[in-house]
PDB file of C-alpha atoms in Angstrom:
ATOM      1  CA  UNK A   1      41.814  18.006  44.748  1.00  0.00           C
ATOM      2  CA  UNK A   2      39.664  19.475  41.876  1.00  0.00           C
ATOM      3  CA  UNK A   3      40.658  20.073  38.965  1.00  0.00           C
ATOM      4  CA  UNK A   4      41.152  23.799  37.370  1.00  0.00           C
ATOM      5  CA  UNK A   5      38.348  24.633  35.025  1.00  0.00           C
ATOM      6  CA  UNK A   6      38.919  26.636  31.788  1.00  0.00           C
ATOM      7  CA  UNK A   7      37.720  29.493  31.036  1.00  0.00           C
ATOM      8  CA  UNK A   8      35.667  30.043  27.851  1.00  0.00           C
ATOM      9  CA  UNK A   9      34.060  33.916  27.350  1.00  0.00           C
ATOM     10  CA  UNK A  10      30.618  34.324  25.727  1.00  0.00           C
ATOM     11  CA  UNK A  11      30.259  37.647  24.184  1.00  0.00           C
ATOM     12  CA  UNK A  12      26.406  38.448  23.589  1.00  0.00           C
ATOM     13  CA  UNK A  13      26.816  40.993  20.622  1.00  0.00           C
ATOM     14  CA  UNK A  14      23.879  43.758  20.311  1.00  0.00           C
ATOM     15  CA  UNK A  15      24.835  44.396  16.541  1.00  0.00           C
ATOM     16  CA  UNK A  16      25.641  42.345  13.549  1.00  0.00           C
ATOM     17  CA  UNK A  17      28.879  40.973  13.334  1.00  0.00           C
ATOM     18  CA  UNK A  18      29.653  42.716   9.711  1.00  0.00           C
ATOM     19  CA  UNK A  19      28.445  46.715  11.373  1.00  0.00           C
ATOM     20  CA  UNK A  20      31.299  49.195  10.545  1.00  0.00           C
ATOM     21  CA  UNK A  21      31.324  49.766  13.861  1.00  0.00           C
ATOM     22  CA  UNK A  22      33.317  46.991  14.937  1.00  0.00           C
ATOM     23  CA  UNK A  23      34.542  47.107  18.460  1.00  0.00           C
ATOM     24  CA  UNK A  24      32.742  43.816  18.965  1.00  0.00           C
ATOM     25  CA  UNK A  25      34.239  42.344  16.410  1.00  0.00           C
ATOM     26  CA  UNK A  26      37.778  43.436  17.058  1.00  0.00           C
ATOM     27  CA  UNK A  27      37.496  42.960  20.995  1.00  0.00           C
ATOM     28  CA  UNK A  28      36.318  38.948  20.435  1.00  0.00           C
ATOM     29  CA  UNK A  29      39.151  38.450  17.851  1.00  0.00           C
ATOM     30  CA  UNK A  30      41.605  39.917  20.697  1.00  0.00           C
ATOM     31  CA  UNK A  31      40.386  37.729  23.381  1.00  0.00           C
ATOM     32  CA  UNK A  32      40.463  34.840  20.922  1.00  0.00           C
ATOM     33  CA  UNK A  33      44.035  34.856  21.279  1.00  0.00           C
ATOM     34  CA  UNK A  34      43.842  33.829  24.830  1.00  0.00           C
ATOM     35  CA  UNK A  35      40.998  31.587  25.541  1.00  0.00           C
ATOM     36  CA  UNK A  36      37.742  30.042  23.500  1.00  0.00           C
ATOM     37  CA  UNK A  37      35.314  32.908  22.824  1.00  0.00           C
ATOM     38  CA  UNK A  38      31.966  31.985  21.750  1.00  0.00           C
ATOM     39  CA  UNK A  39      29.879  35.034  19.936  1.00  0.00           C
ATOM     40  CA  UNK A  40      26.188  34.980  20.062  1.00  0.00           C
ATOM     41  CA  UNK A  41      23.461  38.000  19.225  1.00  0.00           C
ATOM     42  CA  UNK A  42      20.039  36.894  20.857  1.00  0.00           C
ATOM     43  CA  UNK A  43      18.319  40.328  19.790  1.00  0.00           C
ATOM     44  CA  UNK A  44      18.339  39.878  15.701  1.00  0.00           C
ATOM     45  CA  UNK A  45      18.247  37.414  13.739  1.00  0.00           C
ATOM     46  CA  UNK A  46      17.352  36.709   9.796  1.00  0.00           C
ATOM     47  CA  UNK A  47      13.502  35.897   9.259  1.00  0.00           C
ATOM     48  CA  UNK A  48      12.437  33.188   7.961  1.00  0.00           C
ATOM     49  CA  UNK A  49      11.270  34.403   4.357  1.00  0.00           C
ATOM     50  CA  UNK A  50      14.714  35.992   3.721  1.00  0.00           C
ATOM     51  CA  UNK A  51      16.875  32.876   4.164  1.00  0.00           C
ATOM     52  CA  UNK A  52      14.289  30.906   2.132  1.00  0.00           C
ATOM     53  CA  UNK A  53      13.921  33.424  -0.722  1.00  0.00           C
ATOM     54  CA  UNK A  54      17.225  35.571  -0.710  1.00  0.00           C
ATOM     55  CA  UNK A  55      19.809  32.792  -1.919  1.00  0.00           C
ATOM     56  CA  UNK A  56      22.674  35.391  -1.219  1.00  0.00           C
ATOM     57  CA  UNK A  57      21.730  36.054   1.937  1.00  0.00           C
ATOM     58  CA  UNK A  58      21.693  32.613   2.990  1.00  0.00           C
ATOM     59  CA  UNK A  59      25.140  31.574   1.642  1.00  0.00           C
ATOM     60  CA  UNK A  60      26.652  34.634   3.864  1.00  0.00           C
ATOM     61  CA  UNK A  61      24.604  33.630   6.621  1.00  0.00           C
ATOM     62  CA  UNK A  62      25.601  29.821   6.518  1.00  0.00           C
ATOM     63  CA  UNK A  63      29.295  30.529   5.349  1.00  0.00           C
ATOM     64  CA  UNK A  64      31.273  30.096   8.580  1.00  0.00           C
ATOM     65  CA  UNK A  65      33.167  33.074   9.745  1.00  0.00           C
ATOM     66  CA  UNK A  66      36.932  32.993  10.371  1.00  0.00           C
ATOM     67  CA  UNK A  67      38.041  32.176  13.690  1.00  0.00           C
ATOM     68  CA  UNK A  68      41.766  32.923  15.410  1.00  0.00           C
ATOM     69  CA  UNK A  69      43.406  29.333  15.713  1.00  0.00           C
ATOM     70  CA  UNK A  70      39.973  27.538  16.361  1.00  0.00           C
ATOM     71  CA  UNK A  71      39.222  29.769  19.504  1.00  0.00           C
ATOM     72  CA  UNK A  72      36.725  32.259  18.035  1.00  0.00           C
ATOM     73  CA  UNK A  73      33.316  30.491  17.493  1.00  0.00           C
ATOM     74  CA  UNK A  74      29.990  32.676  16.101  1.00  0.00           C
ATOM     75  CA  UNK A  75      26.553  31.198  16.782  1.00  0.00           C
ATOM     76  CA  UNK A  76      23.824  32.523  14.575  1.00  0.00           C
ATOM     77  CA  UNK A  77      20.334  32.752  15.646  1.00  0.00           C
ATOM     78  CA  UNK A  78      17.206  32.741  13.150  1.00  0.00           C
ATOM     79  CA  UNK A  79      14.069  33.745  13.360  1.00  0.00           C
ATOM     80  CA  UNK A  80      12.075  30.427  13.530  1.00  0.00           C
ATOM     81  CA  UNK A  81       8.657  31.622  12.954  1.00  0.00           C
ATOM     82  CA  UNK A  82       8.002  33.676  10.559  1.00  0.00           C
ATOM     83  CA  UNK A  83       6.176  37.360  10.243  1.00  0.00           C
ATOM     84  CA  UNK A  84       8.228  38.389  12.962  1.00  0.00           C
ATOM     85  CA  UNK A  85       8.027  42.217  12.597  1.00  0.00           C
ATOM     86  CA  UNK A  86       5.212  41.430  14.814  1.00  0.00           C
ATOM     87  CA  UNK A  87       6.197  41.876  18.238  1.00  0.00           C
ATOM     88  CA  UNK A  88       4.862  38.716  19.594  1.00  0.00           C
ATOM     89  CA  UNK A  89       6.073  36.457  17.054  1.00  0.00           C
ATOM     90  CA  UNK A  90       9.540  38.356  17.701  1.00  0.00           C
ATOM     91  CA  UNK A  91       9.548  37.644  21.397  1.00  0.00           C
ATOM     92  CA  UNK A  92       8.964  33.867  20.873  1.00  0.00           C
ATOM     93  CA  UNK A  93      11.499  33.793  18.471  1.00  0.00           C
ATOM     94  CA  UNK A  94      13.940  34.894  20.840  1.00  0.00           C
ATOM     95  CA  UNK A  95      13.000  33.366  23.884  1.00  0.00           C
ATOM     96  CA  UNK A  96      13.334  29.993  20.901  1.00  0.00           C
ATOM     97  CA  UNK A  97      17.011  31.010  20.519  1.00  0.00           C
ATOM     98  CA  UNK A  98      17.884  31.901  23.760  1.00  0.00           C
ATOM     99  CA  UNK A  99      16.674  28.013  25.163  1.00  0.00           C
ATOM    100  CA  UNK A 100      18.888  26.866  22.531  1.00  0.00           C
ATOM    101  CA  UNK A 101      21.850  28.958  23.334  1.00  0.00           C
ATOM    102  CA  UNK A 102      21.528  27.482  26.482  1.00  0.00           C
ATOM    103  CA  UNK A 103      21.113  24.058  26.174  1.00  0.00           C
ATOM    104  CA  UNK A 104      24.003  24.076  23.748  1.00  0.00           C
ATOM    105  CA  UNK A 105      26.155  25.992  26.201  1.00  0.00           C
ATOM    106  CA  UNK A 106      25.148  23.181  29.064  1.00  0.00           C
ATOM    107  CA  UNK A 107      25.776  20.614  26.405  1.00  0.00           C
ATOM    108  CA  UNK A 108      29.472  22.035  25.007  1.00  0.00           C
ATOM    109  CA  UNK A 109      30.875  23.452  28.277  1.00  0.00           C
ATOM    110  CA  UNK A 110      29.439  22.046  30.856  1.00  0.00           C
ATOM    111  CA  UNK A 111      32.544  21.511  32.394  1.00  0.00           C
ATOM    112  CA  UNK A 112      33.811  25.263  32.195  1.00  0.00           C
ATOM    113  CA  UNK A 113      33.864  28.452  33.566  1.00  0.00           C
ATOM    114  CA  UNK A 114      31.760  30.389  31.582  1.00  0.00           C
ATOM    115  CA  UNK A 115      32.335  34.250  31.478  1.00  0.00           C
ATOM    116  CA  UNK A 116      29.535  36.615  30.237  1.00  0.00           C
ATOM    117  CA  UNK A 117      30.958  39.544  28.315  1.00  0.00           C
ATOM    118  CA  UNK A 118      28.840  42.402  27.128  1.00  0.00           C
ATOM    119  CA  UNK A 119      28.790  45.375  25.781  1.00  0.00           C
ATOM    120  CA  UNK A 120      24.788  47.020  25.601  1.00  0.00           C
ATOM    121  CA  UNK A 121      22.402  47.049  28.319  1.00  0.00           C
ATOM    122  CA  UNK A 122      19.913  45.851  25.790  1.00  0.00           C
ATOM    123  CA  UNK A 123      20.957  42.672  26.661  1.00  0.00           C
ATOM    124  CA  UNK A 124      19.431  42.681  30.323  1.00  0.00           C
ATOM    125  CA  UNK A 125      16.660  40.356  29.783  1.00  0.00           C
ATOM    126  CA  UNK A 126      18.855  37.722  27.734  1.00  0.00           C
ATOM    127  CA  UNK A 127      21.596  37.398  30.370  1.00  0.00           C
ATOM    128  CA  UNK A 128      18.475  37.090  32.934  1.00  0.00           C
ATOM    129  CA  UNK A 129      17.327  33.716  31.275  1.00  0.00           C
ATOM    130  CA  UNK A 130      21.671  32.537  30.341  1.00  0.00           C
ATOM    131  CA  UNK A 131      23.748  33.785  33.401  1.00  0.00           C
ATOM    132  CA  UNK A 132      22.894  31.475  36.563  1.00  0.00           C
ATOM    133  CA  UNK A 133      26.342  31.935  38.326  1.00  0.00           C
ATOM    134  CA  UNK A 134      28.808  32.891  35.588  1.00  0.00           C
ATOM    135  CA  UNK A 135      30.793  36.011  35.684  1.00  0.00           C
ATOM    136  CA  UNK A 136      29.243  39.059  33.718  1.00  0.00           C
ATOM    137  CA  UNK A 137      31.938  41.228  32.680  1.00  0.00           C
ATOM    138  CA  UNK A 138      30.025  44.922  31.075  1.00  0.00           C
ATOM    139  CA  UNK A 139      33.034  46.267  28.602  1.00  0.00           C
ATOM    140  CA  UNK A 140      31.222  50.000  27.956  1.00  0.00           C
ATOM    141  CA  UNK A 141      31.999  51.380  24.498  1.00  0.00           C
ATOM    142  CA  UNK A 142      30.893  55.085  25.523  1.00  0.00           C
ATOM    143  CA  UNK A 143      29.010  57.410  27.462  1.00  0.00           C
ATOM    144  CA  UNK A 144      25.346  56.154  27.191  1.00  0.00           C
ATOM    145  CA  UNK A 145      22.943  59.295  25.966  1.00  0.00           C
ATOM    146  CA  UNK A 146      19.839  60.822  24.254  1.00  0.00           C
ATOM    147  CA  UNK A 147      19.017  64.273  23.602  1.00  0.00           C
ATOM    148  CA  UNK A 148      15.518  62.979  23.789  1.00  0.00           C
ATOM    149  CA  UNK A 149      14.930  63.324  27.892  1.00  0.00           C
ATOM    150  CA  UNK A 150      12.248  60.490  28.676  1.00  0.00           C
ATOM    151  CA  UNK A 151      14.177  58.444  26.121  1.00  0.00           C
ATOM    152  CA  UNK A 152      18.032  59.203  27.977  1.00  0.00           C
ATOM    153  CA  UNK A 153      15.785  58.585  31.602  1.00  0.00           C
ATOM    154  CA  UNK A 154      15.484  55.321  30.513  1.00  0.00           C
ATOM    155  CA  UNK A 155      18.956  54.222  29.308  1.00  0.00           C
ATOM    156  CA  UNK A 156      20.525  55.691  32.037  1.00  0.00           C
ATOM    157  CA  UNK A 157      18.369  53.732  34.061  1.00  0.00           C
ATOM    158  CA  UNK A 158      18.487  50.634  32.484  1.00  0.00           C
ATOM    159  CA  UNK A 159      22.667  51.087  32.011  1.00  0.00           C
ATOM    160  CA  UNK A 160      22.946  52.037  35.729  1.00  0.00           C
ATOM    161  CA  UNK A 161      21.654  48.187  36.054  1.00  0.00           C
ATOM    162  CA  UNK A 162      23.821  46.846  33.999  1.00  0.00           C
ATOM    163  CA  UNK A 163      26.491  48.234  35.602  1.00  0.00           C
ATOM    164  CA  UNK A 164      25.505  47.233  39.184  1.00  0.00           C
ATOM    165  CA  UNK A 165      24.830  43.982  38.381  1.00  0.00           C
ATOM    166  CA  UNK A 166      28.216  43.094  36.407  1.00  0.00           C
ATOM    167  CA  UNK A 167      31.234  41.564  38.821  1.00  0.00           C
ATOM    168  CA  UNK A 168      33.698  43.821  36.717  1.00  0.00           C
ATOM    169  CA  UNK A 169      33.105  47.097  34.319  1.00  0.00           C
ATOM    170  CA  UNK A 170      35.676  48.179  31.787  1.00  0.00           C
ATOM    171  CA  UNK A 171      35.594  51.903  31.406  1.00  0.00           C
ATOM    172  CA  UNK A 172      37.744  53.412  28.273  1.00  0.00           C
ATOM    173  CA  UNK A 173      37.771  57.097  29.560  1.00  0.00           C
ATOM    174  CA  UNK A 174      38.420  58.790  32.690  1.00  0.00           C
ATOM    175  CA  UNK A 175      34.966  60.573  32.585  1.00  0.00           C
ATOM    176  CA  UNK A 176      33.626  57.133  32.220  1.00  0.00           C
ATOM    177  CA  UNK A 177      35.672  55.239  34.764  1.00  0.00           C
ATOM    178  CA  UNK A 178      34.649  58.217  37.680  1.00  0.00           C
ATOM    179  CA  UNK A 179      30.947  57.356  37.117  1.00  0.00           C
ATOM    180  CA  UNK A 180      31.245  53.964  36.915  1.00  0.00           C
ATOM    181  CA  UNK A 181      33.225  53.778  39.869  1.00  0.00           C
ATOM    182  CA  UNK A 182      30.589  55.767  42.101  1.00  0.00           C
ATOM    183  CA  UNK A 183      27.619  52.564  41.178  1.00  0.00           C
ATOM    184  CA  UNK A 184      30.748  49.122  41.118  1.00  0.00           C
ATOM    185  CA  UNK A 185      33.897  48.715  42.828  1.00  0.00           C
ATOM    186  CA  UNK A 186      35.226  46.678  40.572  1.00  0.00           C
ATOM    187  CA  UNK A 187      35.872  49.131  37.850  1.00  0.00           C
ATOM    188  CA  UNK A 188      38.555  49.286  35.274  1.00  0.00           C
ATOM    189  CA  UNK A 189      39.965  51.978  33.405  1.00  0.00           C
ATOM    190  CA  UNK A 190      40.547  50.406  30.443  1.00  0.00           C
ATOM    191  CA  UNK A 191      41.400  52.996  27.235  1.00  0.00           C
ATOM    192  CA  UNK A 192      40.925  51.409  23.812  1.00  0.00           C
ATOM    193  CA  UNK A 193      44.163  51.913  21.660  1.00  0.00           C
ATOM    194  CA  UNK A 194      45.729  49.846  18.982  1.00  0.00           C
ATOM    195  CA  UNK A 195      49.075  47.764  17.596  1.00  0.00           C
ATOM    196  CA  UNK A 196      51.494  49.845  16.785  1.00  0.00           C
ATOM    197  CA  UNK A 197      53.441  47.652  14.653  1.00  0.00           C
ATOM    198  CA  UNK A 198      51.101  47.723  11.775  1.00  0.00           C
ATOM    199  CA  UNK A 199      52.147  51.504  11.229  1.00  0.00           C
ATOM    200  CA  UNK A 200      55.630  50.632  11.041  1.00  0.00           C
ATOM    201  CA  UNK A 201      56.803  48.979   8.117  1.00  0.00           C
ATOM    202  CA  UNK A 202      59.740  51.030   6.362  1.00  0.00           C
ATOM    203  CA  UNK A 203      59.285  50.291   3.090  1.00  0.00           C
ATOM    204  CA  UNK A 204      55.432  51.314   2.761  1.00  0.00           C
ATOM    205  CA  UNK A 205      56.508  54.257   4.688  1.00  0.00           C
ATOM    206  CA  UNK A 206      58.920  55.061   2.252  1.00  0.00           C
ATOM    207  CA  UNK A 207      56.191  55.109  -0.585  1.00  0.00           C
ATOM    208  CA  UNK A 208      53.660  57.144   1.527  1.00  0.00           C
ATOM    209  CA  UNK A 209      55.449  59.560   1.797  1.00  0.00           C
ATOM    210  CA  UNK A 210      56.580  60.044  -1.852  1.00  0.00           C
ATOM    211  CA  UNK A 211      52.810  59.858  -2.226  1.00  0.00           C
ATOM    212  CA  UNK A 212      52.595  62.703   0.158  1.00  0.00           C
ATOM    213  CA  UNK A 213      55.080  65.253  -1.365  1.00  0.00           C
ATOM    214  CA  UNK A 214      53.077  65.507  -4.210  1.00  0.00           C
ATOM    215  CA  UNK A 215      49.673  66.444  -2.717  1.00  0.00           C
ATOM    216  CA  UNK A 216      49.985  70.354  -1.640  1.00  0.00           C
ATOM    217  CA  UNK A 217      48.977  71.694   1.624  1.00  0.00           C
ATOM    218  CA  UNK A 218      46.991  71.509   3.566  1.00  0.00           C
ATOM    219  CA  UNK A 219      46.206  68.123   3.075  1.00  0.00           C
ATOM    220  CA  UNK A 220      43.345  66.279   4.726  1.00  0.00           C
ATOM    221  CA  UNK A 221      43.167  62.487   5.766  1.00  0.00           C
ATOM    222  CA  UNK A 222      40.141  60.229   6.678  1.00  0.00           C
ATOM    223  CA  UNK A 223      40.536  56.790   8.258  1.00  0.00           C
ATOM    224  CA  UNK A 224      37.235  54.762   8.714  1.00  0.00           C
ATOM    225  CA  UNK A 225      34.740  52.616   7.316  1.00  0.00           C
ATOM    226  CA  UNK A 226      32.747  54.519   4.408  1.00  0.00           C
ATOM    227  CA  UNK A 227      29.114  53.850   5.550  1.00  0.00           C
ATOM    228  CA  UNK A 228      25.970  55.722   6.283  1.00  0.00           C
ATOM    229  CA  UNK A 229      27.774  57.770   9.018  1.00  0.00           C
ATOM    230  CA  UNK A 230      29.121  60.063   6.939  1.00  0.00           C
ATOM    231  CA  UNK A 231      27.709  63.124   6.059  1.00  0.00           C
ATOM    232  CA  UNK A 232      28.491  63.318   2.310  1.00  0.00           C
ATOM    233  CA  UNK A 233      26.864  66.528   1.879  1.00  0.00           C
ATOM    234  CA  UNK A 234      28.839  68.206   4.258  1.00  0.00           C
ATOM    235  CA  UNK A 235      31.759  66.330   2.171  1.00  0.00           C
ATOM    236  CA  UNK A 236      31.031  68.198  -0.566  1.00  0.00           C
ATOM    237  CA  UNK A 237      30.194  71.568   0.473  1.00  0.00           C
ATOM    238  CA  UNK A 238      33.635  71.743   1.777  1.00  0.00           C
ATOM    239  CA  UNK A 239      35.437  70.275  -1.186  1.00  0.00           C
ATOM    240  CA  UNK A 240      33.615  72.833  -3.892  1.00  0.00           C
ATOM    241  CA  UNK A 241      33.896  75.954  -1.270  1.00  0.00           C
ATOM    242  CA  UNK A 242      37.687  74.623  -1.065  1.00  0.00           C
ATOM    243  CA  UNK A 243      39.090  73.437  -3.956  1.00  0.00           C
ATOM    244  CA  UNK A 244      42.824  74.418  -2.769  1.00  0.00           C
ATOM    245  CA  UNK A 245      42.499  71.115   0.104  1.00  0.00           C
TER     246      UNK A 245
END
């Protein structure tokens, strides 16, 4: 009788692992607690020049990245030749990384069942050259759009692949889940939420809300990263036409 493989998950990230938007992130640390996760982005990487030249950048790019008890593993890629902003060079340096990815993923877990996990259909022609007969498992963040219509053409088309081709989808909406559903069986409605028992400790509660009772209505709250997202003029047009909030 043969022995039960385990499982380990390899999330292929399309966005750097520090972005404010951070579903990536969060969903890897989550499945962390479960079962090895191994996080790789073949689409960017440092170049060359900036690791050699930028000494800050390299110590954050070498420093390793917490993990959740040992399970949660980040493998960085780097551009190997450099002058990659042209598109050749770029191409070779990811097909570079991608051979490596692979032979380290033959060499480390050989012996397991290796599950695909991904979230962007950007990553179509990597999982082409990784997946052989692992699972793919597509976890879709949103509704996939342009207001641009030869540019949404082709990400509907190329999502609509994605989702075909993936054993299981995981759809956070019900808008979502109906149209997957209609292109793979094996959908999931799967709505994104969060741990309750962070909001629940009585003693901080206590001082927010002193905090509170001094701030006169209406009051306004904003939870979220402070990045480029935010429209700051818009901030403050509003707080100079309203000085009362």
């Amino acid at each position: 009788m043969k022995k039960k493989r385990d499982t380990v998950i390899v999330v292929l990230s399309h966005m750097d692992w520090s972005s404010g938007c951070d579903y990536v992130k969060q969903t890897s640390i989550a499945l962390a607690e479960k079962m090895k996760v191994i996080v790789f982005n073949p689409l960017h990487f440092p170049s060359f020049a900036r690791l050699v030249f930028n000494q800050k950048f390299f110590k954050q790019e070498i420093q390793p990245l917490p993990s959740a008890d040992n399970n949660l593993h980040y493998i960085r890629s780097f551009g190997v030749i450099p002058l990659q902003r042209i598109k050749i060079i770029n191409s070779i340096n990811r097909l570079v990384n991608l051979v490596l990815f692979k032979k380290y993923l033959k060499y480390k877990y050989h012996d397991k069942n290796i599950i695909f996990w991904v979230f962007h259909h950007s990553l179509l022609p990597a999982l082409a050259y990784l997946k052989d007969e692992s699972m793919l498992i597509y976890d879709r963040p949103d509704q996939i759009a342009s207001i641009d219509k030869k540019e949404n053409k082709i990400l509907k088309c190329k999502e609509k692949e994605l989702i075909v081709r993936s054993d299981h989808v995981f759809a956070n909406s019900p808008l979502s889940f109906r149209y997957v559903k209609k292109l793979n069986k094996n959908a999931h409605k799967t709505p994104w939420g969060c741990n309750p028992t962070i909001f629940t400790n009585s003693s901080k509660e206590h001082k927010k809300n002193e905090v509170f009772k001094k701030i006169k209505r209406p009051r306004w709250g904003f939870v979220a990263p402070l990045n480029f997202r935010i429209d700051y003029k818009i901030l403050h047009q509003l707080a100079k036409r309203n000085p009362n909030w």
